[in-house]
PDB file of C-alpha atoms in Angstrom:
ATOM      1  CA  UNK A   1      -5.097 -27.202   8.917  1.00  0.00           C
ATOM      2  CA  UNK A   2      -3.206 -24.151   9.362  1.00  0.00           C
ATOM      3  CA  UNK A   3      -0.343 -23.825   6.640  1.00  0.00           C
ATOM      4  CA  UNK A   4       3.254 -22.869   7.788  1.00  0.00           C
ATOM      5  CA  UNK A   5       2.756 -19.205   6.418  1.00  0.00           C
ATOM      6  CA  UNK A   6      -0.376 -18.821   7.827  1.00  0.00           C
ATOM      7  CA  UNK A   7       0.871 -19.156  11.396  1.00  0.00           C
ATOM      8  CA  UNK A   8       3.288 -17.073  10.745  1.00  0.00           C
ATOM      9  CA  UNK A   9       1.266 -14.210   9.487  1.00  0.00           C
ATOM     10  CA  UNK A  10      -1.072 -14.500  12.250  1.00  0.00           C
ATOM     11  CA  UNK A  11       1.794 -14.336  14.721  1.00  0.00           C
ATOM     12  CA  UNK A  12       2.639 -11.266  13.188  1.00  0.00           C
ATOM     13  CA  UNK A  13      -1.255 -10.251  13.138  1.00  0.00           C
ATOM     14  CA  UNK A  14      -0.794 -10.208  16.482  1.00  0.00           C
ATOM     15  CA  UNK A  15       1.929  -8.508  17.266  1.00  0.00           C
ATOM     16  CA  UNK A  16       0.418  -5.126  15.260  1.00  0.00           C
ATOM     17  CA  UNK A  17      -0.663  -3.498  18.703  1.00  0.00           C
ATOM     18  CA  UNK A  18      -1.984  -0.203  18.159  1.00  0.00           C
ATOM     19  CA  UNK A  19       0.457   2.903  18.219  1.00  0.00           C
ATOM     20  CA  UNK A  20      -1.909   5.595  17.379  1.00  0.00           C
ATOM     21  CA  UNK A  21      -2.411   9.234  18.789  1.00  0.00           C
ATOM     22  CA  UNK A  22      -4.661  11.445  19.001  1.00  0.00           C
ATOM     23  CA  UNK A  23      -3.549  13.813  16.420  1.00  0.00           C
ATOM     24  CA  UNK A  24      -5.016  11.346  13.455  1.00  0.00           C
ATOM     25  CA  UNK A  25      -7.260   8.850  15.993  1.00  0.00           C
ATOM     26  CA  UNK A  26     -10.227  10.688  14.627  1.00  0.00           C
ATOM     27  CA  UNK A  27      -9.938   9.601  10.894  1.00  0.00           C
ATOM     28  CA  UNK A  28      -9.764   5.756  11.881  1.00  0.00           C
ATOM     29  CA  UNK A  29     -13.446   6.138  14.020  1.00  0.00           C
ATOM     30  CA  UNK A  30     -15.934   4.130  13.057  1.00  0.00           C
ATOM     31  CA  UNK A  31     -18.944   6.349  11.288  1.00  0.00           C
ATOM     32  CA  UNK A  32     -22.360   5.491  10.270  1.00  0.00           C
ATOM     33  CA  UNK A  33     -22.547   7.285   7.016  1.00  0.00           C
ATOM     34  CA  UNK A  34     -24.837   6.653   3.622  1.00  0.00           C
ATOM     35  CA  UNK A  35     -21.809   5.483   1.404  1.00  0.00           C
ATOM     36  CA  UNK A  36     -20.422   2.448   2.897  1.00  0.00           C
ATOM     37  CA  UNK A  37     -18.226  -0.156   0.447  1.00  0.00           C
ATOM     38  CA  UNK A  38     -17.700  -3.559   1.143  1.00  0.00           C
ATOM     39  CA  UNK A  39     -14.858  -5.522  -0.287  1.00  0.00           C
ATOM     40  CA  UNK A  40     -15.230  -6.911  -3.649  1.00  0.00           C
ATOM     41  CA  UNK A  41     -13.575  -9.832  -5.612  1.00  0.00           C
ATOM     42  CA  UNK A  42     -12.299  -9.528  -8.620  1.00  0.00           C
ATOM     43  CA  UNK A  43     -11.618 -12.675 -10.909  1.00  0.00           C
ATOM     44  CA  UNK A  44      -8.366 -11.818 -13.568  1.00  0.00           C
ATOM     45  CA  UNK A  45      -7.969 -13.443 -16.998  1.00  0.00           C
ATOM     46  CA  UNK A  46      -5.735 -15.858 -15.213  1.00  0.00           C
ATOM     47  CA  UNK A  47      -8.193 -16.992 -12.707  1.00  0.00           C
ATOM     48  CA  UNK A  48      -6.718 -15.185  -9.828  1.00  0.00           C
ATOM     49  CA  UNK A  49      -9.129 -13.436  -7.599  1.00  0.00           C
ATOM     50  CA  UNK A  50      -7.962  -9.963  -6.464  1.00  0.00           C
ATOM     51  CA  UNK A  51      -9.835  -8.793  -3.024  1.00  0.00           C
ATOM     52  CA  UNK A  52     -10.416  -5.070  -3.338  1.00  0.00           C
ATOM     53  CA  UNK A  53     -11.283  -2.756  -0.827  1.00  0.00           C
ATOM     54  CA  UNK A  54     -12.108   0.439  -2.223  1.00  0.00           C
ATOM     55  CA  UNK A  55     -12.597   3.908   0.191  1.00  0.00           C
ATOM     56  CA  UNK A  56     -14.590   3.660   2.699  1.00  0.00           C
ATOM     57  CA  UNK A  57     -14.611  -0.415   3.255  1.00  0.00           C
ATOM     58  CA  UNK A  58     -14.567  -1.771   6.992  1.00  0.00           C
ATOM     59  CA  UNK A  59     -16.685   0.942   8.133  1.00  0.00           C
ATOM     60  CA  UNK A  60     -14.050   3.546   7.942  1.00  0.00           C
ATOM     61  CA  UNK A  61     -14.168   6.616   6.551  1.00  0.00           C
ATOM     62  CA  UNK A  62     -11.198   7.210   4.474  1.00  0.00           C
ATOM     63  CA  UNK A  63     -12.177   8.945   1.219  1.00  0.00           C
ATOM     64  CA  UNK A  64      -9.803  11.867   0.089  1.00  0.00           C
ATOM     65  CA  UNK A  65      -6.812  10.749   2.413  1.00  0.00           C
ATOM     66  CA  UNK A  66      -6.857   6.501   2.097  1.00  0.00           C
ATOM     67  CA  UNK A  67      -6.308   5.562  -1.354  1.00  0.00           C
ATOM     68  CA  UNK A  68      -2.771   4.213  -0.869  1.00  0.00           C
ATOM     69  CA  UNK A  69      -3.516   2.086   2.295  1.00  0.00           C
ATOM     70  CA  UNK A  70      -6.712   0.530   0.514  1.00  0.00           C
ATOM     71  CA  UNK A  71      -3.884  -0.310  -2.050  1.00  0.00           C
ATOM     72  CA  UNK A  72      -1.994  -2.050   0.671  1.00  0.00           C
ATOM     73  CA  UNK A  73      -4.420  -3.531   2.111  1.00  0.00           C
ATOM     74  CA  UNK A  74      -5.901  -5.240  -1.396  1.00  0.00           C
ATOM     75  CA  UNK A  75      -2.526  -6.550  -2.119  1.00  0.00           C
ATOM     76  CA  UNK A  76      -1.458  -8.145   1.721  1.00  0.00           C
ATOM     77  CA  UNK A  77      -4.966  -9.329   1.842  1.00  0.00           C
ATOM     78  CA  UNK A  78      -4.650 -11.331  -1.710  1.00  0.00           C
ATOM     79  CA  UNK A  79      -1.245 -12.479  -0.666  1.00  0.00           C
ATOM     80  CA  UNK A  80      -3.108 -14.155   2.168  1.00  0.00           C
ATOM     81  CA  UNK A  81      -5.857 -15.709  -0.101  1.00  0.00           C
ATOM     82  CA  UNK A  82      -3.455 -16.883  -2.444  1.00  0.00           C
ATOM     83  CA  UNK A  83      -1.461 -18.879   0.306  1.00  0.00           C
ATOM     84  CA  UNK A  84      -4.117 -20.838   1.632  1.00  0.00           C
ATOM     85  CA  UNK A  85      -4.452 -18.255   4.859  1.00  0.00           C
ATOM     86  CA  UNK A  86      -7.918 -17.762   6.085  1.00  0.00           C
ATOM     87  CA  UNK A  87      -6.879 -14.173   7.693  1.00  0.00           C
ATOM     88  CA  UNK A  88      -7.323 -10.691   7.028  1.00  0.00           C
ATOM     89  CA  UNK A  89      -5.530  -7.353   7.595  1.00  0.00           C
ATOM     90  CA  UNK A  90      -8.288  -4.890   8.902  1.00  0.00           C
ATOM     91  CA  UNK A  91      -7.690  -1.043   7.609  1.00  0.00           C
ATOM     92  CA  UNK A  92      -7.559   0.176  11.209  1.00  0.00           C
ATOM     93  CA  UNK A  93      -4.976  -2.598  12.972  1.00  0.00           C
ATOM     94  CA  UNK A  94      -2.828  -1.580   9.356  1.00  0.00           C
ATOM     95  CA  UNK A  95      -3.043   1.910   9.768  1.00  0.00           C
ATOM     96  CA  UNK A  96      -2.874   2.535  13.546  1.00  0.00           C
ATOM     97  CA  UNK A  97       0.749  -0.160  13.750  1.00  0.00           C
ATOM     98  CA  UNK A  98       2.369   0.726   9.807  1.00  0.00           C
ATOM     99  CA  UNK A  99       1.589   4.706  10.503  1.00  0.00           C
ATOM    100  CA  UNK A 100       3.712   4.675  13.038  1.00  0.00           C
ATOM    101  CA  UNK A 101       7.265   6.439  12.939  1.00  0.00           C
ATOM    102  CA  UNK A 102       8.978   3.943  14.906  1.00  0.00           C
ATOM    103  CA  UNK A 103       7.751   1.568  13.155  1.00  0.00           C
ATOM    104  CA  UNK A 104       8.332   2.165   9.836  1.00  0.00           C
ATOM    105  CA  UNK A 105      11.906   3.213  10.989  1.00  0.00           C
ATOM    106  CA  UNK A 106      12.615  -0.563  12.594  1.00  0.00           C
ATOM    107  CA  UNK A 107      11.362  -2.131   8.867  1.00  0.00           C
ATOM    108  CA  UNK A 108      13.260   0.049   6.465  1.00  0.00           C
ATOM    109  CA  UNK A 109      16.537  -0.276   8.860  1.00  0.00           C
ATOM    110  CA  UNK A 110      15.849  -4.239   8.624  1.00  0.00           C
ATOM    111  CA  UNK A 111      15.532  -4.578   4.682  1.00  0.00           C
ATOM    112  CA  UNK A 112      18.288  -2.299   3.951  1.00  0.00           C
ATOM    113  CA  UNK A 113      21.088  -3.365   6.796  1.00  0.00           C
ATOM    114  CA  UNK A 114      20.802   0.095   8.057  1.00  0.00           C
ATOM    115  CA  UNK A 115      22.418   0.570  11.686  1.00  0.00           C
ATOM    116  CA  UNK A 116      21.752   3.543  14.064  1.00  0.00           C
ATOM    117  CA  UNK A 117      25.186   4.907  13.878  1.00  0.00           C
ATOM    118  CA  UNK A 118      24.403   5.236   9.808  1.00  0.00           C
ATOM    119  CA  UNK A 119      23.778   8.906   8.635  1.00  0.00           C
ATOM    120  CA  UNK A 120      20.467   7.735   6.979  1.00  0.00           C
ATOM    121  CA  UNK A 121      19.447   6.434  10.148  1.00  0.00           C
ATOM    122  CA  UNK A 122      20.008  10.284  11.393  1.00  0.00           C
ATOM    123  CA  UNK A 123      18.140  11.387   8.159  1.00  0.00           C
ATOM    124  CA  UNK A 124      15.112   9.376   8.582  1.00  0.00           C
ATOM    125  CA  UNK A 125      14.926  10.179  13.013  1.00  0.00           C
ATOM    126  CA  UNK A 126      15.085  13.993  11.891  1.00  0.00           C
ATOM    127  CA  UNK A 127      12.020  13.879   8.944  1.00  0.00           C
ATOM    128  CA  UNK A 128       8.561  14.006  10.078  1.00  0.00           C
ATOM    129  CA  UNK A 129       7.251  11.439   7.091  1.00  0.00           C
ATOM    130  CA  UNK A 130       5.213   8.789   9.392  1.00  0.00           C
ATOM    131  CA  UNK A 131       1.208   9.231   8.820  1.00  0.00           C
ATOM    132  CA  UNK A 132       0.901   9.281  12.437  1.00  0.00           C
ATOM    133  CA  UNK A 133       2.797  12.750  12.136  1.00  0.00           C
ATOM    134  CA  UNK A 134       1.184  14.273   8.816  1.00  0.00           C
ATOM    135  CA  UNK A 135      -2.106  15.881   8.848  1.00  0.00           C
ATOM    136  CA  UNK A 136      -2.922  13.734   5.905  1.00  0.00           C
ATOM    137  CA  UNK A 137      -2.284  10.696   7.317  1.00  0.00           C
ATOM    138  CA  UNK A 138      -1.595   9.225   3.727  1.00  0.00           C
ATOM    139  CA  UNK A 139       0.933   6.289   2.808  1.00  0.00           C
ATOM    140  CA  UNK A 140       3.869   7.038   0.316  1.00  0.00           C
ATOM    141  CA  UNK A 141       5.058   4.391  -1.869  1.00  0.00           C
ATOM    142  CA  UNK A 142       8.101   3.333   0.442  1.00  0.00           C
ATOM    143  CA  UNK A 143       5.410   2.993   3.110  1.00  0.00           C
ATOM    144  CA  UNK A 144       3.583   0.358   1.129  1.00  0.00           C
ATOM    145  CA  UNK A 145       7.381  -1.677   0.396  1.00  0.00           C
ATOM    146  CA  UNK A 146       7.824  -1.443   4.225  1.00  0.00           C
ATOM    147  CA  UNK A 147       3.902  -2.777   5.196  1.00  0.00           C
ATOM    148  CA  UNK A 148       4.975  -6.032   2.851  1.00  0.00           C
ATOM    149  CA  UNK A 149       7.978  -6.431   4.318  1.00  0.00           C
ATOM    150  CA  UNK A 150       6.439  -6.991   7.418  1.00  0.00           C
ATOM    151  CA  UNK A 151       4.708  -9.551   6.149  1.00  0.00           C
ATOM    152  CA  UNK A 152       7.847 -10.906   4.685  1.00  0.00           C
ATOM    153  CA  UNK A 153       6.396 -10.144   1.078  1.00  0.00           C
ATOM    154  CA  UNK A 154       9.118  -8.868  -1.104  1.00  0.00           C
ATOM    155  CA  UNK A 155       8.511  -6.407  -2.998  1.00  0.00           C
ATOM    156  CA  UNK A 156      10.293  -3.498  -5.115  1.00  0.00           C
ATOM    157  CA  UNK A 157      10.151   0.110  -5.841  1.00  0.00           C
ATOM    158  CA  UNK A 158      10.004   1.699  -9.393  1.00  0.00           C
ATOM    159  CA  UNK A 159      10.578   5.312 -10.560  1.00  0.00           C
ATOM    160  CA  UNK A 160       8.814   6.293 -13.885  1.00  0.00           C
ATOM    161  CA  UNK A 161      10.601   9.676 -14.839  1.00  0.00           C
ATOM    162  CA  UNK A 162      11.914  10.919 -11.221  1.00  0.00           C
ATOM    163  CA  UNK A 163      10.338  11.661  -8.284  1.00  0.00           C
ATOM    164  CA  UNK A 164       7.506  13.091  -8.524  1.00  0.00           C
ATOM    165  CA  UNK A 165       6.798  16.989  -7.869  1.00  0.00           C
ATOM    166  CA  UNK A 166       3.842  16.185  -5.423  1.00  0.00           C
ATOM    167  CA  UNK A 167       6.103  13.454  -3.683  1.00  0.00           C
ATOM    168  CA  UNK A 168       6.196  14.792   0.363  1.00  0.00           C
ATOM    169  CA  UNK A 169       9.066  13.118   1.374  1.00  0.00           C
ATOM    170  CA  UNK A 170      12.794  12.678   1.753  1.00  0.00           C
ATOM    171  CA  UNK A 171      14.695  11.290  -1.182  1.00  0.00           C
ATOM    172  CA  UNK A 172      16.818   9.418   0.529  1.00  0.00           C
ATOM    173  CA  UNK A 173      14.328   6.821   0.640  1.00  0.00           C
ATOM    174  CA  UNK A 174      13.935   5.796  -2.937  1.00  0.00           C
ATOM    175  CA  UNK A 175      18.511   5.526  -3.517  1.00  0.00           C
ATOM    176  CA  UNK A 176      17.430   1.859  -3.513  1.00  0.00           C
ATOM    177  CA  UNK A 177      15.127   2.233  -6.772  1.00  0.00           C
ATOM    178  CA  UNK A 178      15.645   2.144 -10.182  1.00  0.00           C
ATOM    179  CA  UNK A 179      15.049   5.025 -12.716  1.00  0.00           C
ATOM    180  CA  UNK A 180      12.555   4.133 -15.941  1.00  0.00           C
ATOM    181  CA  UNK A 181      11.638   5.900 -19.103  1.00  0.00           C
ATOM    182  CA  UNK A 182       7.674   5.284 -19.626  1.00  0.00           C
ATOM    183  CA  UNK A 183       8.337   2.997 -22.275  1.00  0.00           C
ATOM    184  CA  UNK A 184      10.761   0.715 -20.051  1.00  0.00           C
ATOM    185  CA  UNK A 185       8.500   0.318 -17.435  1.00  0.00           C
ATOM    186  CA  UNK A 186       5.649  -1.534 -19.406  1.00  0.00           C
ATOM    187  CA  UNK A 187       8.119  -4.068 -21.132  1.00  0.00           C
ATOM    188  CA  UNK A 188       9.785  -4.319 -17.502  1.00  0.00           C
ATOM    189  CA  UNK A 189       6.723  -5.008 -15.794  1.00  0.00           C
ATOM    190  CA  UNK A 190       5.135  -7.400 -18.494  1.00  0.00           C
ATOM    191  CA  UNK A 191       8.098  -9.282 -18.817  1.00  0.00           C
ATOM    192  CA  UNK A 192       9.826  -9.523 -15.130  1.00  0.00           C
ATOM    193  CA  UNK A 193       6.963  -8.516 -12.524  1.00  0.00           C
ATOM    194  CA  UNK A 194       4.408  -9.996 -10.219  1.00  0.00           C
ATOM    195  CA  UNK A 195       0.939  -8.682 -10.247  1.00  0.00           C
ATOM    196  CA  UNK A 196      -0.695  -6.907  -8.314  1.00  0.00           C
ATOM    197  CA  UNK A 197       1.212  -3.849  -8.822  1.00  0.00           C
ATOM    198  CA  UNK A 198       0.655  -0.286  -7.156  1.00  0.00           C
ATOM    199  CA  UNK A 199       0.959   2.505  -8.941  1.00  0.00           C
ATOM    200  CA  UNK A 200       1.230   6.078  -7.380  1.00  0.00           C
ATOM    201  CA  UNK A 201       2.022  10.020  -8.481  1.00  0.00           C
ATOM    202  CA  UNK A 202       2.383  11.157  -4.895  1.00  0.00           C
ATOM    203  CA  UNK A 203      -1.308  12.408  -5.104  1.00  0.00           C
ATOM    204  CA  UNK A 204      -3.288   9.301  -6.519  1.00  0.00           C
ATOM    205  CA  UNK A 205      -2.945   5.331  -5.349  1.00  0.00           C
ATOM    206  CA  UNK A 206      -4.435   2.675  -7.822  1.00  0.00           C
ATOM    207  CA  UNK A 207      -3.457  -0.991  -8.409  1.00  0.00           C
ATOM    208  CA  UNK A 208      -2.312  -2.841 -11.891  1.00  0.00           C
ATOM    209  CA  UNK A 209      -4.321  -6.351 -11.929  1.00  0.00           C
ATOM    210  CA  UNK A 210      -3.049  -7.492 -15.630  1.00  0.00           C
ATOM    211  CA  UNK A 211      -1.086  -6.243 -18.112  1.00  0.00           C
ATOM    212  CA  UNK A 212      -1.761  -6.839 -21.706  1.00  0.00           C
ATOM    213  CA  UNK A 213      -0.465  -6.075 -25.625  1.00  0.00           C
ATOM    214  CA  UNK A 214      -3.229  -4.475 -27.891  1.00  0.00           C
ATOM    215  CA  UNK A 215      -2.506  -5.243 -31.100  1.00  0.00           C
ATOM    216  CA  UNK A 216      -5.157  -3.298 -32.797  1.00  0.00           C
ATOM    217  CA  UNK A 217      -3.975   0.286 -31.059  1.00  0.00           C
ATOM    218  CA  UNK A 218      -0.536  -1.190 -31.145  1.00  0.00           C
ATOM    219  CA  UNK A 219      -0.397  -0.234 -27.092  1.00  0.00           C
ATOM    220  CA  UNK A 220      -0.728  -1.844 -23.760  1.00  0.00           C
ATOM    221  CA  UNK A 221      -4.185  -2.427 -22.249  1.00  0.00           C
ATOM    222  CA  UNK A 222      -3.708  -2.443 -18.200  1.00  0.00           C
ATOM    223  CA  UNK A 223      -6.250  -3.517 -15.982  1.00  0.00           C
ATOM    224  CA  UNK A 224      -6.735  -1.211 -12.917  1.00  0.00           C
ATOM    225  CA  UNK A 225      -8.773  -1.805  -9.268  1.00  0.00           C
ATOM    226  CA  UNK A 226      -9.333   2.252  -7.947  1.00  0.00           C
ATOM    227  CA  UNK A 227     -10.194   2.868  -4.814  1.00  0.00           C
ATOM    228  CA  UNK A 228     -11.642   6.033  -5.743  1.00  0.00           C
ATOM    229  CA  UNK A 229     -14.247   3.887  -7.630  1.00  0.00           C
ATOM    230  CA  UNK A 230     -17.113   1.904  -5.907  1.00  0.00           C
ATOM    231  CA  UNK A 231     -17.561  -0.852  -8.832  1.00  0.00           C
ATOM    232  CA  UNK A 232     -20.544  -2.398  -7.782  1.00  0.00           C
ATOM    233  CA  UNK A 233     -22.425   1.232  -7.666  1.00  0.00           C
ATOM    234  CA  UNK A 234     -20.639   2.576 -10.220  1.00  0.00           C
ATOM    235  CA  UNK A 235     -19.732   5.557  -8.979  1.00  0.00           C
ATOM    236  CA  UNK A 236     -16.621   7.708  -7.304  1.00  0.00           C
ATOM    237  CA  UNK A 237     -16.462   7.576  -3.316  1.00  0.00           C
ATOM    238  CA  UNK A 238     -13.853  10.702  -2.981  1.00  0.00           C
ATOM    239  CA  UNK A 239     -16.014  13.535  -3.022  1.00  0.00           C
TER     240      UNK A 239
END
């Protein structure tokens, strides 16, 4: 019996019609290649199973460019496990509705009361940011907060030392965020965050599964799914 969330998800499943050119439509077709993941599960300490798709999962070839929308799509895929919600977010119905400019506009205008008569509504319609409109196609950090909230998954954005130098975007976006020392952010997260947690330089996309103290190095042991890393082989699938 469907669960209150899960028909609402799915009626938002639905909704995600594609808005895709063909500037980037190339990266999102389906090849036959040698290295092809699968998703994997991943049991925590806590008993919480994590479903992890690294690069090149659902038959699309995404290594060097799709590290940050595997994150995504681990972490609004969980969400759905954890609920009860026998659905999943497919990398190419997430990428070819969330990449889109318009898109991504309409959600970060909706979580932050933002109205088109705003000046930061004129500061995002002038930037080319969307992955629809970058060669790279990849998904900055805000991207990710916006994907949840279309899901209606809150989430929130964290700055460890500043922006980063390899960060490609406006900084308008992160005047919402808070600023943290290195130190802060591991008694932050430990204490007042939900896991999973992505983590991302601008460059690199991984996911925090657990968090824990270790006493003997007198440090922090953190528990990380990569994308970059095909567990069950072993070996990196960025190449």
């Amino acid at each position: 019996m469907e669960n209150n969330l899960e028909f609402k998800w799915k009626h938002l499943l639905s909704k995600m019609t594609s808005t895709i050119d063909s500037k980037i439509k190339r990266k999102l077709e389906p090849l036959v290649f040698e290295q092809k993941n699968q998703k994997e599960t991943i049991k925590t300490s806590k008993g919480v199973l994590f479903h992890f798709y690294p690069y090149n999962s659902d038959s699309i070839r995404d290594w060097g460019w799709g590290c940050a929308w595997r994150c995504i799509q681990s972490i609004i895929n969980t969400k759905f496990q954890m609920s009860g919600a026998d659905i999943i977010l497919s990398f190419d119905k997430m990428f070819n509705f969330l990449g889109s400019k318009n898109v991504l506009i309409d959600l970060y205008c909706n979580l932050y009361g933002i109205k088109n008569d705003d000046l930061e509504y004129k500061t995002l319609m002038e930037n080319e940011f969307a992955p629809h409109e970058t060669e790279s196609g990849w998904a900055d950090p805000w991207i990710g907060q916006m994907c949840l909230h279309y899901f209606e998954i809150s989430s929130q954005i964290l700055l460890i030392n500043g922006l980063p130098e390899s960060h490609r975007n406006f900084k308008e976006n992160f005047k919402k965020t808070k600023i943290f020392s290195s130190e802060e952010v591991i008694l932050f997260l430990k204490e007042k965050m939900s896991f999973p947690i992505m983590i991302d330089d601008g460059v690199y996309a991984m996911i925090v599964l657990e968090i824990a103290e270790n006493i003997a190095n007198d440090g922090w042991e953190l528990s990380i799914a990569d994308p970059h890393i095909n567990e069950k082989e072993k070996k990196k699938t960025c190449f």
